[in-house]
Every structure is written in C-alpha cells, then in structure tokens.
Short mmCIF file of C-alpha atoms in Angstrom, two decimals:
data_model
loop_
_atom_site.label_atom_id
_atom_site.label_comp_id
_atom_site.label_asym_id
_atom_site.label_seq_id
_atom_site.Cartn_x
_atom_site.Cartn_y
_atom_site.Cartn_z
CA MET A 138 110.59 49.19 109.69
CA ALA A 139 111.03 52.63 111.25
CA ALA A 140 110.19 55.64 109.17
CA ASP A 141 113.12 57.43 107.59
CA SER A 142 113.17 61.01 108.90
CA ASP A 143 114.95 62.11 105.72
CA ALA A 144 112.38 60.56 103.39
CA VAL A 145 110.75 62.82 100.83
CA SER A 146 107.15 62.90 99.68
CA PRO A 147 106.17 61.35 96.32
CA ARG A 148 106.04 64.84 94.80
CA GLU A 149 109.62 65.47 95.89
CA ALA A 150 110.99 62.10 94.86
CA GLU A 151 111.44 63.05 91.23
CA TYR A 152 114.49 65.21 90.55
CA HIS A 153 117.03 66.16 87.94
CA LEU A 154 120.53 67.57 87.91
CA ASN A 155 121.07 71.12 86.75
CA THR A 156 124.56 72.64 86.62
CA GLY A 157 125.72 70.22 89.27
CA THR A 158 123.04 71.17 91.81
CA LEU A 159 120.17 68.95 92.88
CA HIS A 160 116.84 70.57 92.00
CA LEU A 161 113.54 68.98 92.93
CA THR A 162 110.94 68.82 90.18
CA LEU A 163 108.14 70.79 91.77
CA THR A 164 105.12 72.77 90.62
CA PHE A 165 105.41 76.41 91.67
CA ASP A 166 102.77 79.13 91.90
CA LEU A 167 104.38 82.23 93.35
CA HIS A 168 101.58 84.75 92.89
CA ALA A 169 98.09 84.19 94.33
CA HIS A 170 95.49 86.14 96.29
CA SER A 171 93.11 85.45 99.17
CA THR A 172 90.25 87.25 100.90
CA ALA A 173 92.88 89.23 102.81
CA SER A 174 92.84 91.42 99.70
CA ASP A 175 90.76 90.77 96.57
CA GLY A 176 90.76 86.99 96.25
CA ALA A 177 87.72 84.71 96.54
CA TYR A 178 89.19 82.09 98.89
CA ALA A 179 90.16 82.54 102.53
CA PRO A 180 93.91 81.89 103.03
CA GLU A 181 93.24 78.37 104.35
CA GLU A 182 90.94 77.58 101.40
CA LEU A 183 93.47 78.93 98.92
CA VAL A 184 96.19 76.64 100.26
CA HIS A 185 93.85 73.64 100.16
CA GLU A 186 92.76 74.40 96.60
CA ALA A 187 96.38 74.83 95.53
CA ALA A 188 97.33 71.47 97.02
CA GLN A 189 94.37 69.83 95.30
CA ALA A 190 95.51 71.39 92.01
CA GLY A 191 98.95 69.80 92.38
CA VAL A 192 100.88 72.88 93.46
CA ASP A 193 103.93 71.95 95.52
CA VAL A 194 105.18 75.45 96.40
CA LEU A 195 102.72 78.32 96.88
CA ALA A 196 103.25 81.99 97.68
CA LEU A 197 100.41 84.09 99.04
CA THR A 198 100.90 87.60 97.66
CA ASP A 199 97.96 89.75 98.70
CA HIS A 200 97.86 93.43 97.75
CA ASP A 201 99.69 95.61 100.28
CA THR A 202 98.89 93.35 103.24
CA LEU A 203 100.37 90.47 105.22
CA ALA A 204 97.11 89.67 106.99
CA GLY A 205 96.60 86.21 105.50
CA LEU A 206 100.11 84.83 105.90
CA ALA A 207 99.84 83.25 109.36
CA ALA A 208 96.68 81.32 108.51
CA ALA A 209 98.09 80.22 105.17
CA GLN A 210 101.30 79.02 106.79
CA LYS A 211 99.36 76.80 109.20
CA ALA A 212 97.22 75.45 106.38
CA ALA A 213 100.31 74.64 104.34
CA ILE A 214 101.57 72.30 107.05
CA LYS A 215 98.18 70.58 107.21
CA ASN A 216 98.03 70.19 103.41
CA ASN A 217 101.67 69.06 103.00
CA ILE A 218 102.54 71.93 100.70
CA ARG A 219 105.53 74.25 100.85
CA PHE A 220 104.67 77.86 101.55
CA ILE A 221 106.43 81.13 100.83
CA SER A 222 105.35 84.31 102.62
CA GLY A 223 104.75 87.04 100.08
CA VAL A 224 103.12 90.36 99.31
CA GLU A 225 102.26 92.39 96.20
CA ILE A 226 103.19 96.05 96.68
CA SER A 227 101.54 98.88 94.74
CA VAL A 228 104.08 101.21 93.14
CA GLY A 229 103.78 104.50 91.32
CA TRP A 230 106.18 104.91 88.43
CA GLN A 231 106.02 107.43 85.57
CA ARG A 232 102.33 108.09 86.31
CA ARG A 233 101.65 104.37 86.02
CA THR A 234 100.87 101.73 88.63
CA LEU A 235 103.25 98.77 88.82
CA HIS A 236 103.12 95.77 91.14
CA ILE A 237 106.20 94.40 92.88
CA VAL A 238 105.94 90.99 94.50
CA GLY A 239 108.04 90.29 97.57
CA LEU A 240 108.86 86.61 98.14
CA GLY A 241 110.32 85.10 101.28
CA ILE A 242 109.64 88.17 103.37
CA ALA A 243 109.65 88.29 107.18
CA ALA A 244 106.14 89.27 108.22
CA ASP A 245 107.42 90.96 111.38
CA CYS A 246 109.78 93.36 109.59
CA GLU A 247 109.02 96.81 111.03
CA LYS A 248 110.03 98.71 107.90
CA LEU A 249 107.87 96.58 105.62
CA CYS A 250 104.91 96.67 108.01
CA ALA A 251 105.13 100.45 108.36
CA GLY A 252 105.29 100.91 104.60
CA LEU A 253 102.28 98.66 104.03
CA GLN A 254 100.33 100.46 106.72
CA GLY A 255 100.78 103.67 104.76
CA LEU A 256 99.50 101.98 101.62
CA GLN A 257 96.49 100.66 103.54
CA LEU A 258 95.59 104.22 104.47
CA LEU A 259 95.83 105.21 100.81
CA ARG A 260 93.62 102.28 99.87
CA ARG A 261 91.00 103.34 102.40
CA GLU A 262 91.00 106.89 101.07
CA ARG A 263 90.67 105.57 97.52
CA ALA A 264 87.77 103.31 98.53
CA GLU A 265 85.89 106.23 100.07
CA ARG A 266 86.38 108.33 96.94
CA ILE A 267 85.30 105.50 94.61
CA ALA A 268 82.22 104.93 96.75
CA GLY A 269 81.35 108.62 96.47
CA LYS A 270 81.65 108.55 92.69
CA LEU A 271 79.48 105.44 92.40
CA GLU A 272 76.82 107.05 94.57
CA GLN A 273 76.81 109.99 92.17
CA LEU A 274 75.92 107.44 89.49
CA GLY A 275 72.87 106.33 91.47
CA LEU A 276 74.05 103.55 93.78
CA GLU A 277 73.30 103.78 97.50
CA ASN A 278 75.33 102.92 100.61
CA VAL A 279 78.25 101.87 98.42
CA LEU A 280 80.99 101.97 101.04
CA GLU A 281 78.94 99.98 103.55
CA LYS A 282 78.14 97.34 100.95
CA ALA A 283 81.77 97.11 99.86
CA GLU A 284 82.84 96.73 103.51
CA SER A 285 80.36 93.89 103.91
CA MET A 286 81.74 92.16 100.83
CA ALA A 287 85.30 92.56 102.11
CA ASN A 288 84.25 91.01 105.45
CA GLY A 289 86.73 92.98 107.52
CA ALA A 290 89.60 92.85 105.02
CA GLN A 291 90.76 95.74 102.89
CA ILE A 292 88.38 97.11 100.27
CA THR A 293 89.70 96.83 96.73
CA ARG A 294 88.44 97.80 93.30
CA THR A 295 87.41 94.17 92.85
CA HIS A 296 84.79 94.57 95.59
CA PHE A 297 83.35 97.60 93.80
CA ALA A 298 83.40 95.68 90.51
CA ARG A 299 81.40 92.86 92.10
CA LEU A 300 78.98 95.40 93.56
CA LEU A 301 78.41 96.88 90.10
CA VAL A 302 77.58 93.42 88.77
CA LYS A 303 75.26 92.71 91.69
CA SER A 304 73.49 96.05 91.15
CA GLY A 305 72.90 95.27 87.48
CA LEU A 306 75.01 98.13 86.13
CA SER A 307 77.54 95.66 84.69
CA LYS A 308 77.07 92.21 83.23
CA ASP A 309 80.41 90.95 84.55
CA MET A 310 83.61 92.02 86.30
CA LYS A 311 85.39 92.87 83.07
CA GLN A 312 82.65 95.30 82.11
CA SER A 313 82.73 96.88 85.60
CA PHE A 314 86.33 97.88 85.08
CA LYS A 315 85.94 98.81 81.43
CA ARG A 316 82.94 101.10 81.97
CA TYR A 317 83.44 102.46 85.47
CA LEU A 318 86.71 101.72 87.29
CA ALA A 319 89.48 101.89 84.69
CA SER A 320 91.53 105.00 84.08
CA GLY A 321 89.45 107.77 82.55
CA LYS A 322 86.14 106.18 83.54
CA PRO A 323 83.50 107.74 85.86
CA ALA A 324 84.50 105.97 89.09
CA HIS A 325 88.25 105.84 88.57
CA VAL A 326 90.43 107.22 91.36
CA SER A 327 94.20 107.48 91.06
CA SER A 328 96.51 107.05 94.04
CA GLU A 329 100.06 108.10 94.83
CA TRP A 330 101.56 104.72 95.69
CA THR A 331 105.06 104.18 97.03
CA SER A 332 108.15 104.52 94.83
CA LEU A 333 109.85 101.65 93.05
CA ALA A 334 113.00 102.11 95.12
CA SER A 335 111.04 102.10 98.39
CA ALA A 336 109.14 98.91 97.55
CA VAL A 337 112.33 97.05 96.69
CA ASP A 338 114.00 98.38 99.84
CA TRP A 339 111.12 97.20 102.05
CA ILE A 340 111.32 93.72 100.53
CA HIS A 341 115.09 93.47 100.89
CA THR A 342 114.97 94.76 104.47
CA ALA A 343 112.46 91.99 105.19
CA GLY A 344 114.93 89.46 103.79
CA GLY A 345 112.97 88.83 100.61
CA VAL A 346 113.34 88.77 96.85
CA ALA A 347 111.82 91.59 94.75
CA VAL A 348 109.92 90.40 91.66
CA LEU A 349 108.36 92.57 88.95
CA ALA A 350 104.83 91.20 88.56
CA HIS A 351 103.20 90.41 85.19
CA PRO A 352 105.29 92.84 83.07
CA MET A 353 103.23 92.15 79.95
CA ALA A 354 100.00 93.22 81.64
CA TYR A 355 100.78 96.94 81.78
CA ASN A 356 99.93 97.56 78.11
CA MET A 357 103.26 99.24 77.43
CA THR A 358 105.10 99.63 74.19
CA ALA A 359 108.39 97.77 73.87
CA ALA A 360 110.30 101.01 74.53
CA TRP A 361 108.37 101.68 77.75
CA ARG A 362 108.91 98.11 78.92
CA GLN A 363 112.65 98.59 78.49
CA ARG A 364 112.50 101.76 80.61
CA MET A 365 110.56 99.86 83.24
CA TYR A 366 113.06 96.99 83.39
CA LYS A 367 115.96 99.43 83.57
CA ALA A 368 114.33 101.36 86.42
CA PHE A 369 113.50 98.16 88.29
CA ARG A 370 117.04 96.86 87.92
CA GLU A 371 118.52 100.17 89.04
CA ALA A 372 116.25 100.08 92.10
CA GLY A 373 117.78 96.72 93.04
CA GLY A 374 115.08 94.42 91.63
CA ASP A 375 115.95 90.73 91.55
CA ALA A 376 113.50 88.92 89.29
CA MET A 377 110.51 89.21 86.98
CA GLU A 378 107.50 87.04 86.28
CA VAL A 379 108.33 85.39 82.99
CA CYS A 380 105.34 83.05 83.03
CA CYS A 381 101.93 84.20 84.26
CA GLY A 382 98.51 82.61 84.37
CA ASN A 383 97.41 84.23 81.11
CA SER A 384 100.77 84.30 79.29
CA ASN A 385 100.84 83.18 75.69
CA ALA A 386 103.87 81.72 73.91
CA GLU A 387 104.91 85.06 72.39
CA GLN A 388 104.76 86.84 75.76
CA VAL A 389 106.86 84.13 77.41
CA GLN A 390 109.41 84.44 74.61
CA LEU A 391 109.60 88.23 74.97
CA SER A 392 109.83 88.02 78.76
CA THR A 393 112.59 85.44 78.50
CA ARG A 394 114.59 87.74 76.26
CA ASP A 395 114.06 90.67 78.61
CA ALA A 396 114.99 88.69 81.73
CA LEU A 397 118.24 87.63 80.11
CA GLU A 398 119.03 91.15 78.88
CA TYR A 399 118.48 92.73 82.29
CA GLU A 400 119.98 89.82 84.23
CA LEU A 401 116.82 89.11 86.19
CA MET A 402 115.81 85.76 87.62
CA GLY A 403 112.53 84.30 86.42
CA SER A 404 109.41 83.64 88.44
CA VAL A 405 106.10 81.95 87.67
CA GLY A 406 102.71 82.85 89.10
CA SER A 407 99.08 82.40 88.15
CA ASP A 408 97.90 85.66 89.79
CA PHE A 409 94.88 83.63 90.86
CA HIS A 410 91.96 85.57 92.32
CA HIS A 411 88.71 83.76 91.70
CA PRO A 412 87.57 80.38 90.29
CA GLU A 413 85.24 82.24 87.93
CA GLN A 414 88.37 83.26 86.02
CA ARG A 415 88.45 79.86 84.33
CA TRP A 416 91.39 80.85 82.15
CA ILE A 417 93.55 81.36 85.28
CA GLY A 418 93.96 78.35 87.57
CA LEU A 419 96.20 77.71 90.54
CA GLY A 420 99.44 76.23 89.28
CA LYS A 421 98.32 76.53 85.65
CA VAL A 422 101.35 78.47 84.44
CA PRO A 423 103.63 77.84 81.45
CA PRO A 424 106.95 76.25 82.46
CA LEU A 425 109.90 78.55 83.02
CA PRO A 426 112.27 78.37 80.00
CA ALA A 427 115.50 76.54 80.73
CA ALA A 428 117.62 79.58 79.81
CA ILE A 429 116.30 81.52 82.83
CA THR A 430 117.65 81.22 86.36
CA PRO A 431 114.62 80.30 88.53
CA VAL A 432 113.88 82.65 91.42
CA TRP A 433 113.40 79.61 93.67
CA THR A 434 117.12 78.87 93.46
CA ASP A 435 117.80 82.06 95.40
CA ALA A 436 119.09 81.18 98.88
CA ARG A 437 116.71 83.70 100.47
CA LEU A 438 113.77 81.44 99.57
CA ALA A 439 115.45 78.27 100.89
CA ILE A 440 113.63 76.01 98.41
CA VAL A 441 116.54 74.04 96.91
#
C-alpha cells in the first residue's frame, strides 16, 4: 500500500479539540541554548538531545545571536522534530537586565541582524572588562582562556564562571556568580543593553512573537513585576513564559494570573543550558494552564 503523504507521526497522532480548533498534543520547549552562546551542546547535539527527551517542538534561543539556527534547522529535519527559529535579546530596563525571547523570527531580517550585531559588540567589550577584573584577582590570560572555551562563539559570563571553577577559585558555577560575577561582586560588569521597545520592534520586524522570558527569575517584588508587565505590554509584547524549567506550582499560579491580567499569551521553556543542571531538563517544563492562550497558537509560528 502506498504511503499516505498526509500521514502524521505517532507523536502527532494524538489530538484534542479546543474551542473548535484542532490542536495537536505536542511537547514544547521554546527556550534552550547551544554553544552558539552559553550552552553546552552544539546546535545539532541540542536538537538530538531534545528529540531523545521527547520534545516535539523546539526553539533555539541563544543570547543575542542567530549563529546556531541554520545548523539546528538541518538537524531538526534529520531528527524528525519541529523547529522554531528563536533568539533571546538582552534588554536594559529601569537599571535592570531583562531577556526577551523572539520566536518564529526570520534570520535574514536586516533590522534584527543589525541590532544583534550591536549587542555582540557590547558583549565583547564586557568580556574584555570582566577578563581584566579577574586578572586583577590573580588569574592569568583570562580572555584567551575564555575564547578557547567559547570555541569561536561569543564569550559569555558562563565561560568565565567555568574558568573560575577550573582555576579552583569556585567550587561550582553557582558560587562563581555569587562570589565574583553577580551585581556588586568583584568581577561584575554592567552593560547598556537595548531598550524594551527596540527589542520588541526587532522581533516584530523579523515576523516573530515577542516573549518575556522567565519573569519570576528577576527577583522583583510584586509591584515591580507589575511595572515590568505593563512596560512590556506597552512596548507591544505578545507573550510571557508562564512555565519555566525551574518553576514551582506557586510561580506558575502567579504567572498565570499575570498573563491573564495583562492579556499575554503563555509560553513554556526549560531555559536549558547544560546537562549538569540536573534540575533543568529539555522538555521538562510544567504544563501550560488551560486558562492561558498558548503562544504556539499564534499564526506567526505556524504550529497549529
């Protein structure tokens, strides 16, 4: 019998009806990192690991770069997994750093590429300054060692954190940030990232959906979170991550309430970086509450 060209894979065969529209029951992970920024896996490896973990739809969202998207897209076809081109943009807001994820973006968008190029220059300047501060603390050839660890990709704070562990100054990554790289610590360097409005504009110009990443991870009071949501919505933001890799039940409940109040779609993402983070696994994200409109129903992502 000839194969049916319209047949779906076993993962796609299960479905349910929601408000009259057919929605496939799929496992989504719309926030993950590769070696193009500060992740442990090369883009191809990340896609393979996601498929092995049962992820059906994966977004690669490296920090301020699109470098890994082409390789990940090819790997997605090989691994029979749906892929969404993404990016995580660094934003400065009220003297704080926020992260805005762009989903479904066109990697050849000139405006987005130009904006990210500017952020890459800022990242390089920050890396040089961090390296200088760490050398004042006694380490040698810090920038060269960080470049070697990055293997041609951008240098991030994660590379410096790993270098601190390797040098014996920290027992683990968490301690590297807590003692040296966090705000107010000896090797901390602040940067003037792009504005919230600019980040959202770049994403929309590239045909994508703007998502506020891990809103509970910024250590804000409830009042500050409300200001953040209001500013994001006024900038044209579309969605927020309601369920993250380390979300607990209370955080999901609060995020659900906030998404409804500010009329934002909901996204889910592990924010996976490294397998050593055993508490954060690819696709290991709490389910999106039924009250929230899923970001993957947005026509710009062409998922359902």
